[in-house]
Coordinates of C-alpha atoms and ligand atoms in Angstrom, one line a residue:
M1 CA -14.1 17.0 8.8
K2 CA -14.7 13.9 11.0
Q3 CA -12.3 14.4 13.9
N4 CA -11.0 12.3 16.8
T5 CA -12.8 9.2 15.7
L6 CA -9.8 7.6 14.1
K7 CA -7.6 5.3 16.1
I8 CA -4.2 4.2 14.9
Y9 CA -2.1 1.4 16.3
N10 CA 1.2 3.0 17.1
T11 CA 4.1 0.6 16.9
L12 CA 6.1 2.9 19.3
S13 CA 3.6 2.7 22.2
R14 CA 2.3 -0.7 21.2
K15 CA -1.3 0.4 21.5
K16 CA -4.1 2.1 19.6
E17 CA -4.1 5.8 20.0
V18 CA -6.7 8.5 19.0
F19 CA -5.2 10.2 16.0
E20 CA -4.3 13.8 16.8
P21 CA -2.3 15.3 14.0
L22 CA 0.5 17.7 14.7
S23 CA -0.9 20.6 12.6
P24 CA -4.3 19.7 11.1
P25 CA -5.6 19.8 8.5
H26 CA -2.1 19.0 7.2
I27 CA -0.7 15.5 7.6
G28 CA 2.8 14.4 7.0
L29 CA 3.0 10.7 5.8
Y30 CA 6.3 9.1 5.0
V31 CA 6.7 5.6 3.6
C32 CA 9.9 3.8 2.8
G33 CA 9.9 3.2 -0.9
P34 CA 11.7 0.5 -3.0
T35 CA 15.3 -0.1 -3.6
V36 CA 15.3 0.0 -7.4
Y37 CA 17.5 -2.9 -8.5
G38 CA 14.8 -5.3 -9.6
D39 CA 11.1 -5.7 -10.6
A40 CA 8.5 -5.0 -7.9
H41 CA 7.4 -8.3 -6.3
L42 CA 4.6 -9.5 -4.0
G43 CA 6.5 -8.0 -1.0
H44 CA 6.1 -4.5 -2.5
S45 CA 2.4 -4.8 -3.0
R46 CA 1.3 -4.8 0.6
P47 CA 2.9 -1.6 2.0
A48 CA 2.0 0.1 -1.3
V49 CA -1.7 -0.8 -1.0
T50 CA -1.8 -0.4 2.8
F51 CA -0.4 3.1 2.9
D52 CA -2.3 4.1 -0.2
T53 CA -5.5 3.2 1.6
V54 CA -4.3 5.2 4.7
N55 CA -3.7 8.1 2.4
R56 CA -7.1 7.7 0.7
Y57 CA -9.0 7.4 4.0
L58 CA -7.2 10.4 5.6
T59 CA -8.0 12.4 2.5
H60 CA -11.6 11.3 2.6
M61 CA -11.8 12.5 6.2
G62 CA -10.8 16.0 4.9
Y63 CA -7.1 16.1 5.8
K64 CA -4.5 17.4 3.4
V65 CA -2.0 14.7 3.2
R66 CA 1.6 15.3 2.1
Y67 CA 2.6 11.7 1.1
V68 CA 6.3 11.3 0.7
R69 CA 7.7 8.0 -0.6
N70 CA 11.4 7.7 -1.4
I71 CA 13.3 5.9 -4.0
T72 CA 16.4 4.2 -2.7
D73 CA 19.0 4.4 -5.5
V74 CA 22.2 4.3 -3.5
G75 CA 23.6 3.0 -0.2
H76 CA 21.4 -0.1 0.3
L77 CA 24.0 -2.8 0.5
Q78 CA 23.6 -6.6 0.0
G79 CA 22.5 -8.2 3.2
D80 CA 21.1 -4.9 4.5
A81 CA 24.1 -4.5 6.8
D82 CA 27.0 -2.1 6.5
E83 CA 29.3 -4.3 4.5
G84 CA 29.0 -5.7 1.0
E85 CA 28.2 -4.5 -2.5
D86 CA 25.6 -1.8 -3.3
K87 CA 22.5 -3.6 -4.7
I88 CA 22.1 -1.2 -7.6
A89 CA 25.8 -1.1 -8.5
K90 CA 26.0 -4.9 -8.5
K91 CA 23.1 -5.1 -10.9
A92 CA 24.7 -2.4 -13.1
K93 CA 27.9 -4.4 -13.4
L94 CA 26.0 -7.5 -14.1
E95 CA 24.0 -5.9 -16.9
Q96 CA 26.8 -3.5 -18.1
L97 CA 24.6 -0.5 -17.4
E98 CA 25.1 2.8 -15.6
P99 CA 23.8 2.5 -12.0
M100 CA 21.4 5.3 -12.8
E101 CA 20.1 3.3 -15.8
V102 CA 19.3 0.5 -13.5
A103 CA 17.6 2.8 -11.0
Q104 CA 15.6 4.5 -13.8
Q105 CA 14.5 1.2 -15.4
Y106 CA 13.2 -0.2 -12.1
T107 CA 11.7 3.1 -10.9
D108 CA 9.7 3.1 -14.2
S109 CA 8.6 -0.5 -13.8
Y110 CA 7.7 0.1 -10.1
H111 CA 5.6 3.1 -11.2
R112 CA 3.9 0.9 -13.8
D113 CA 3.0 -1.7 -11.2
M114 CA 1.9 0.8 -8.7
E115 CA -0.4 2.4 -11.3
A116 CA -1.9 -1.0 -12.1
L117 CA -2.6 -1.5 -8.4
N118 CA -4.4 1.9 -8.5
T119 CA -2.3 3.5 -5.9
W120 CA -2.2 7.3 -5.8
K121 CA 1.1 8.8 -6.7
P122 CA 3.0 10.2 -3.7
S123 CA 3.0 14.0 -3.3
I124 CA 6.8 13.9 -3.4
E125 CA 9.0 11.0 -4.5
P126 CA 12.6 12.0 -3.6
R127 CA 15.6 10.0 -4.5
A128 CA 18.5 9.3 -2.2
T129 CA 21.1 10.4 -4.9
G130 CA 19.3 13.7 -5.2
H131 CA 19.8 14.4 -1.5
I132 CA 23.5 13.9 -0.9
P133 CA 24.2 17.4 0.5
E134 CA 21.3 17.0 2.9
Q135 CA 22.7 13.7 4.1
I136 CA 26.2 15.1 4.5
A137 CA 24.7 17.9 6.6
L138 CA 23.0 15.3 8.8
V139 CA 26.2 13.4 9.4
Q140 CA 27.9 16.6 10.3
G141 CA 25.1 17.4 12.7
I142 CA 25.4 14.1 14.4
L143 CA 29.2 14.5 14.7
D144 CA 28.7 18.0 16.2
E145 CA 26.5 16.4 18.8
G146 CA 29.3 14.0 19.7
L147 CA 27.2 11.0 18.7
G148 CA 29.2 9.9 15.7
Y149 CA 32.9 9.1 15.0
V150 CA 35.2 9.0 12.0
V151 CA 37.4 6.0 11.1
N152 CA 39.3 5.9 7.8
G153 CA 37.0 8.2 5.9
S154 CA 33.8 6.4 7.2
V155 CA 31.5 7.8 9.8
Y156 CA 29.6 5.7 12.3
F157 CA 26.8 6.4 14.7
D158 CA 27.8 5.8 18.4
V159 CA 24.8 3.8 19.7
L160 CA 26.2 3.4 23.2
K161 CA 26.8 7.2 23.6
Y162 CA 23.3 7.9 22.2
N163 CA 21.8 5.4 24.6
E164 CA 23.1 7.4 27.6
K165 CA 20.6 10.0 26.8
Y166 CA 18.0 8.4 24.6
Q167 CA 16.7 4.9 24.3
Y168 CA 18.0 2.8 21.4
G169 CA 15.6 -0.1 20.6
K170 CA 12.4 1.5 21.8
L171 CA 10.5 1.0 18.5
S172 CA 11.4 -2.6 17.9
G173 CA 11.6 -3.6 21.6
R174 CA 15.2 -4.6 21.3
I175 CA 17.4 -4.4 24.5
L176 CA 20.7 -2.9 23.8
E177 CA 22.6 -5.2 26.1
E178 CA 21.2 -8.2 24.3
L179 CA 22.0 -6.7 20.9
I180 CA 25.6 -6.3 22.0
S181 CA 26.0 -9.7 23.5
G182 CA 24.2 -11.2 20.5
S183 CA 26.5 -9.6 18.0
R184 CA 29.8 -10.2 19.9
A185 CA 29.9 -13.7 18.5
L186 CA 29.8 -12.5 14.9
D187 CA 32.9 -11.0 13.3
G188 CA 32.9 -8.1 10.9
Q189 CA 32.8 -5.4 13.5
G190 CA 35.7 -3.9 11.5
E191 CA 36.1 -0.2 12.1
K192 CA 33.2 0.1 14.5
R193 CA 33.7 0.8 18.2
N194 CA 30.8 -1.4 18.9
P195 CA 29.1 -4.0 16.6
V196 CA 25.7 -2.2 17.2
D197 CA 27.0 1.0 15.7
F198 CA 25.8 1.7 12.2
A199 CA 27.3 3.5 9.2
L200 CA 26.3 7.1 8.4
W201 CA 28.9 7.5 5.7
K202 CA 31.1 4.9 4.1
N203 CA 34.4 5.5 2.5
A204 CA 34.4 4.3 -1.1
S205 CA 37.1 2.2 -2.7
S206 CA 38.4 3.2 -6.1
E207 CA 36.3 0.6 -7.9
H208 CA 33.1 1.7 -6.2
L209 CA 30.7 3.1 -8.8
M210 CA 28.5 5.6 -6.9
K211 CA 30.4 8.1 -4.7
W212 CA 30.6 11.7 -3.7
E213 CA 33.0 14.2 -2.1
S214 CA 32.4 14.8 1.6
P215 CA 34.3 16.4 4.5
W216 CA 35.5 12.8 5.3
G217 CA 36.7 11.9 1.9
V218 CA 35.0 10.3 -1.2
G219 CA 32.2 8.0 -0.2
F220 CA 28.5 7.3 -0.1
P221 CA 25.7 7.6 2.5
G222 CA 24.6 4.8 4.8
W223 CA 21.1 3.4 3.9
H224 CA 19.3 4.6 7.0
L225 CA 20.4 8.2 6.6
E226 CA 18.4 9.0 3.4
C227 CA 15.0 8.5 5.1
T228 CA 15.9 10.9 7.9
A229 CA 17.3 13.4 5.4
M230 CA 14.3 13.3 3.0
S231 CA 11.5 13.1 5.6
S232 CA 12.8 16.0 7.7
K233 CA 13.4 18.1 4.5
Y234 CA 9.8 17.6 3.2
L235 CA 7.8 17.0 6.3
G236 CA 9.7 18.7 9.1
K237 CA 11.7 17.5 12.1
Q238 CA 8.7 15.9 13.5
F239 CA 5.8 14.6 11.4
D240 CA 2.6 12.6 11.9
I241 CA 2.9 9.1 10.3
H242 CA 5.8 6.9 9.2
G243 CA 4.9 3.7 7.5
G244 CA 6.7 0.6 6.2
G245 CA 6.8 -3.1 6.4
M246 CA 7.5 -4.8 9.7
D247 CA 10.8 -6.0 8.3
L248 CA 12.1 -2.4 8.3
M249 CA 11.4 -1.8 11.9
F250 CA 14.9 -3.0 12.9
P251 CA 17.4 -1.7 12.2
H252 CA 16.2 0.7 9.6
H253 CA 13.4 2.6 11.5
E254 CA 15.2 2.3 14.8
C255 CA 18.2 4.0 13.2
E256 CA 15.9 6.8 11.8
I257 CA 14.6 7.5 15.3
A258 CA 18.2 7.6 16.6
Q259 CA 19.4 9.9 13.8
G260 CA 16.4 12.2 14.3
N261 CA 16.8 12.5 18.0
A262 CA 20.6 13.0 17.7
C263 CA 20.2 15.9 15.3
N264 CA 16.9 17.5 16.3
H265 CA 16.5 16.4 20.0
Q266 CA 13.0 15.1 19.4
D267 CA 11.4 12.0 18.1
P268 CA 11.0 12.4 14.4
V269 CA 7.6 10.6 14.2
K270 CA 4.4 10.7 16.2
Y271 CA 2.7 7.5 14.8
W272 CA 4.7 4.5 13.5
M273 CA 2.7 2.1 11.4
H274 CA 4.0 -1.3 10.2
N275 CA 2.2 -3.7 7.9
N276 CA 2.7 -7.4 8.5
M277 CA 4.4 -9.7 6.0
I278 CA 3.0 -11.9 3.3
T279 CA 3.6 -15.6 2.9
I280 CA 3.2 -17.8 -0.1
N281 CA 1.5 -21.2 0.6
G282 CA 2.5 -20.6 4.2
Q283 CA 6.2 -20.0 3.4
K284 CA 8.2 -16.8 3.5
M285 CA 9.0 -15.6 0.0
G286 CA 12.6 -16.0 -1.0
K287 CA 14.6 -16.5 -4.2
S288 CA 16.2 -19.7 -2.8
L289 CA 12.8 -21.2 -2.1
G290 CA 11.6 -20.8 -5.7
N291 CA 8.5 -18.9 -4.6
F292 CA 9.8 -15.4 -5.5
I293 CA 7.0 -13.9 -7.6
T294 CA 7.1 -10.5 -9.2
L295 CA 3.9 -8.5 -9.7
Q296 CA 4.3 -8.8 -13.5
E297 CA 4.4 -12.6 -13.2
L298 CA 1.3 -12.5 -11.0
F299 CA -0.6 -10.2 -13.4
S300 CA 0.4 -12.5 -16.4
G301 CA 0.1 -15.9 -14.6
N302 CA 3.6 -16.6 -15.8
H303 CA 5.1 -18.5 -12.8
Q304 CA 5.3 -22.2 -12.0
L305 CA 3.3 -21.7 -8.7
L306 CA 0.4 -19.9 -10.4
E307 CA -2.6 -21.7 -11.8
Q308 CA -3.8 -18.6 -13.6
A309 CA -3.2 -14.9 -14.0
Y310 CA -4.5 -12.6 -11.3
S311 CA -5.4 -9.1 -12.2
P312 CA -4.0 -6.1 -10.3
M313 CA -7.4 -5.3 -8.8
T314 CA -7.8 -8.9 -7.6
I315 CA -4.4 -8.5 -5.8
R316 CA -5.5 -5.1 -4.3
Y317 CA -8.8 -6.5 -3.1
F318 CA -7.0 -9.6 -1.7
I319 CA -4.6 -7.4 0.3
L320 CA -7.5 -5.4 1.7
T321 CA -9.5 -8.4 2.8
A322 CA -6.9 -8.8 5.7
H323 CA -6.2 -6.2 8.3
Y324 CA -2.8 -4.8 7.6
R325 CA -1.3 -6.0 10.9
S326 CA -2.3 -9.6 10.2
T327 CA -0.2 -11.9 8.1
L328 CA -1.5 -12.6 4.7
D329 CA -1.0 -15.9 2.8
F330 CA -1.0 -16.0 -1.0
S331 CA -2.3 -19.2 -2.5
N332 CA -4.2 -20.0 -5.7
D333 CA -7.3 -20.9 -3.7
A334 CA -7.3 -17.6 -1.8
L335 CA -6.6 -15.6 -4.9
I336 CA -9.4 -17.3 -6.8
A337 CA -11.8 -16.5 -4.0
A338 CA -10.5 -12.9 -4.0
Q339 CA -11.2 -12.7 -7.7
K340 CA -14.8 -13.7 -7.1
G341 CA -15.2 -11.2 -4.3
Y342 CA -13.7 -8.4 -6.3
K343 CA -16.0 -9.1 -9.2
K344 CA -19.1 -9.0 -6.9
I345 CA -17.9 -5.7 -5.5
I346 CA -17.3 -4.2 -9.0
N347 CA -20.6 -5.5 -10.4
G348 CA -22.2 -3.8 -7.5
L349 CA -20.4 -0.6 -8.3
R350 CA -21.8 -0.6 -11.9
I351 CA -25.3 -1.3 -10.5
A352 CA -25.0 1.4 -7.8
K353 CA -23.9 4.0 -10.3
N354 CA -26.9 3.4 -12.5
L355 CA -29.6 2.7 -9.9
Q356 CA -32.3 5.3 -9.7
F357 CA -34.6 6.2 -6.8
N358 CA -38.2 5.6 -7.9
S359 CA -40.9 6.9 -5.6
D360 CA -44.0 6.2 -7.7
K361 CA -44.8 2.7 -6.4
N362 CA -44.9 2.8 -2.6
D363 CA -45.3 5.6 -0.1
W364 CA -44.4 3.7 3.0
L365 CA -41.0 3.4 4.6
D366 CA -39.6 0.1 5.9
E367 CA -38.0 1.0 9.2
N368 CA -36.3 -2.3 9.5
Q369 CA -34.6 -2.1 6.2
I370 CA -33.6 1.5 6.9
N371 CA -32.1 0.5 10.2
Q372 CA -30.1 -2.3 8.6
V373 CA -28.7 0.1 6.0
E374 CA -27.8 2.8 8.5
Q375 CA -26.1 0.2 10.8
S376 CA -24.0 -1.1 7.9
I377 CA -22.9 2.4 6.9
S378 CA -21.9 3.4 10.4
S379 CA -20.2 0.0 10.9
A380 CA -18.1 0.4 7.8
Y381 CA -16.8 3.8 9.0
R382 CA -16.3 2.5 12.5
A383 CA -14.1 -0.3 11.0
M384 CA -12.0 2.2 9.1
D385 CA -11.7 4.4 12.2
D386 CA -10.5 1.3 14.1
D387 CA -6.9 1.3 12.8
F388 CA -8.0 1.1 9.1
N389 CA -9.7 -2.2 9.4
T390 CA -10.4 -2.8 5.7
A391 CA -11.2 -6.5 6.3
Q392 CA -14.2 -5.6 8.5
A393 CA -15.2 -2.6 6.4
I394 CA -15.5 -4.9 3.3
G395 CA -17.9 -7.1 5.3
H396 CA -20.2 -4.2 6.0
I397 CA -19.9 -3.0 2.4
F398 CA -21.1 -6.4 1.3
N399 CA -24.2 -6.0 3.5
I400 CA -24.9 -2.7 1.8
L401 CA -24.4 -4.4 -1.6
K402 CA -27.0 -7.0 -0.7
K403 CA -29.6 -4.2 -0.4
I404 CA -28.5 -2.6 -3.6
N405 CA -28.7 -5.9 -5.5
S406 CA -32.2 -6.5 -4.0
V407 CA -33.4 -3.1 -5.4
Y408 CA -31.7 -4.0 -8.7
T409 CA -33.4 -7.3 -9.1
G410 CA -36.7 -5.9 -8.0
Q411 CA -36.9 -7.8 -4.6
L412 CA -37.0 -4.5 -2.8
H413 CA -38.5 -1.3 -4.0
S414 CA -36.2 1.7 -3.7
S415 CA -39.0 3.8 -2.2
I416 CA -39.1 1.7 1.1
F417 CA -35.8 3.4 2.0
G418 CA -36.9 6.9 1.4
K419 CA -34.8 9.1 -0.9
E420 CA -32.4 10.3 1.7
I421 CA -31.3 6.9 2.9
F422 CA -31.4 5.4 -0.6
D423 CA -29.0 8.1 -1.8
K424 CA -26.8 7.7 1.3
M425 CA -26.7 3.9 0.7
I426 CA -25.6 4.4 -2.9
S427 CA -23.1 7.2 -2.2
T428 CA -21.5 5.3 0.7
Y429 CA -21.1 2.2 -1.4
V430 CA -19.5 4.2 -4.3
V431 CA -17.3 6.2 -2.1
F432 CA -16.0 3.1 -0.2
V433 CA -15.3 1.1 -3.3
D434 CA -14.0 3.8 -5.6
E435 CA -12.4 6.3 -3.3
I436 CA -11.4 4.6 0.0
L437 CA -10.7 1.0 -1.1
G438 CA -9.5 2.2 -4.5
L439 CA -11.1 -0.7 -6.5
K440 CA -12.0 0.1 -10.1
E441 CA -13.2 -1.7 -13.2
E442 CA -10.5 -3.3 -15.3
K443 CA -12.1 -3.6 -18.6
S444 CA -10.3 -2.0 -21.5
D445 CA -11.8 0.3 -24.1
N446 CA -11.5 -2.5 -26.7
Q447 CA -13.5 -4.8 -24.5
Q448 CA -16.2 -2.2 -24.0
G449 CA -16.5 -1.8 -27.8
L450 CA -16.8 -5.5 -28.3
L451 CA -19.3 -5.8 -25.5
D452 CA -21.5 -3.1 -27.0
V453 CA -21.5 -4.8 -30.4
L454 CA -22.3 -8.2 -29.0
L455 CA -25.1 -6.9 -26.8
K456 CA -26.6 -5.2 -29.8
I457 CA -26.6 -8.4 -31.8
Y458 CA -27.9 -10.3 -28.8
T459 CA -30.8 -7.8 -28.4
E460 CA -31.7 -8.1 -32.2
A461 CA -31.5 -11.9 -32.1
K462 CA -33.8 -11.9 -29.1
T463 CA -36.3 -9.6 -30.7
A464 CA -36.2 -11.8 -33.8
K465 CA -36.7 -14.9 -31.5
N466 CA -33.5 -16.4 -33.0
Y467 CA -32.6 -18.4 -29.9
D468 CA -29.7 -20.2 -31.5
K469 CA -28.1 -16.9 -32.1
V470 CA -29.0 -15.7 -28.6
D471 CA -27.2 -18.8 -27.1
E472 CA -24.2 -18.3 -29.3
I473 CA -23.7 -14.7 -28.3
R474 CA -24.2 -15.6 -24.7
L475 CA -21.3 -18.1 -25.0
D476 CA -19.2 -15.6 -26.8
L477 CA -19.7 -13.1 -24.0
K478 CA -18.9 -15.7 -21.4
E479 CA -15.6 -16.4 -23.1
L480 CA -14.8 -12.7 -22.6
G481 CA -15.8 -12.8 -18.9
F482 CA -19.2 -11.3 -19.1
V483 CA -22.7 -12.6 -18.4
V484 CA -25.9 -11.3 -20.1
K485 CA -28.7 -10.4 -17.8
D486 CA -32.2 -10.5 -19.2
M487 CA -34.0 -8.0 -17.0
K488 CA -37.7 -7.2 -17.1
D489 CA -37.3 -4.0 -18.9
K490 CA -33.9 -4.2 -20.4
I491 CA -30.8 -6.3 -21.2
D492 CA -27.9 -5.7 -18.9
W493 CA -24.5 -7.4 -18.3
A494 CA -22.2 -8.2 -15.4
Y495 CA -18.7 -9.5 -14.9
E496 CA -18.8 -13.2 -14.5
E497 CA -18.1 -13.9 -10.8
Ligands
LIG513 ZN1 13.3 4.2 4.9

C-alpha cells in the first residue's frame, strides 16, 4: 500500500493535510446523497463523480473503503430551513402518490443516472425513513446533555449553549455573533429561543403526511439529524472523510458537527471535503433562470440550451478535467471539447489494451523516451496524491497516450522502452483510465455487431479493389461515429474524435 503520500484539503483546517486514516486499512467515507423528489440534475453529477473518484483512488491505494451515501426521503423542507412543506410530501400531493412512491421513483432514476456516470455503488445506502429510532435516540442524547429544548412537541438544538463549550461555525467560518445579528432582522423565529437554533424534531400537524411517534409527540426528524444518525451508525462516532457540495457546508454540515459533538463529545469527522459548484454559461443553475438541466436531458440533448446530446462519459470526463475545488462552467463549447478529449482517451484505451511488446527489431533502449514515460507516470500519481487533482493527472495521462499512439502508428518501436517500462506504461494508462478516472467505452452490443459486419464488408471490398464500395462503407461507419484505420498489416477502427 502506498502510504502517507496522499494529501487532502481539509475544509475544517483550511489547508492540505497528509492523509492519516483513523484505523487503516479501513476508511469511512460518508457523502450526503440526494433528496429524492425529482430527477437528478447537473448539480448532482459533480459530488457523485468527485467522491466516486475519491473512493476509486483510495481503493486503488489499497484501502478498504466503506462508502456510505444516504437517501433523504423525509425531513428536507422547502427552502432548506426549518419551516415549510416537506419536499417529497409536496411532490406526492401534486402527483397524487404515496410519499414513498415518489421517493422510490426518484431513487430509481438517481441510480440509473449514477450507473450511466459509471459511479461505484455505495457500500451502504441508508434511507432517513429507515432510521427514525436512531434519530429519536440522538435527539434524546442531545436533550440529556442539556443542549436541546422542547417547545410544543418540537425539539430544537440550543446553539448558544453549545457554543459555550464548542465552536459553532468553525467549518464554514461563520461567526456566531454575526449569524445572530444577521438573522434578527428576519422574522420566523417562531418557537426557537434564538434564530440560529435548528430543529432536531418537528411536531407534525394532522395533515402532515410522513410522521412518527416520539417521546415528544407525533412528528418527523429535522433534516440535519439523519446524516449524524446514519454516519455514526455505520462508520462510528468519528470517521475519516465526509464529503458533499460546498452548498451543504452551512448549515447542514455545521449542524452535523454540532450534533456529533453534543452527543459524543468529539468531532465526528477528521477530513471534510467539499466540491465546488457548477455554473451554466457562467450563471448559477436555477429553475427560475430557465437553465435547470436534468442529467436525462443532458444525455438526450433534449433541452433548449443544448446544441446536441452529451453522453454520460463525456459529462464524467468534463467534470474530471477540473479540480474538484475549482468552479466548473458548463457550456456547449466546453462540452464539445470534452467529448473530443474523452474519445481520444478511450481510443487510447482500446489501443493500449491490444498493443503488444515486440522485441525482435531493436535491442537498444532509448533512455530519453524511457525518462519521459517514467516522469509522466510519477507525475500522474503525484497529481492524484495532491488532493485528487484529476485535472493535472489527465494532462500527464495524455503525455503517456502520446507515446502509446506513437508505438501504435509505428513512429516508435516498442522495444526502445524495454519490456518492463513498456508494460508499466500500458498498465498505468489502463489503470488510470479504467479504474481511477472511471472512463469506459460507451458502444452498445448492437453497435459492435454492426461495426463487425461493416468492417468485414470493407475488408472484402478493399481486397477486391472495389473502391466505390470502400468509400461507401467508410461513410456509413462515419455516420455511426467510427473511423476506419488502414494500418500496414491490418484494418482497425477508432471512435471519431
Ligand atoms: Zn447530509
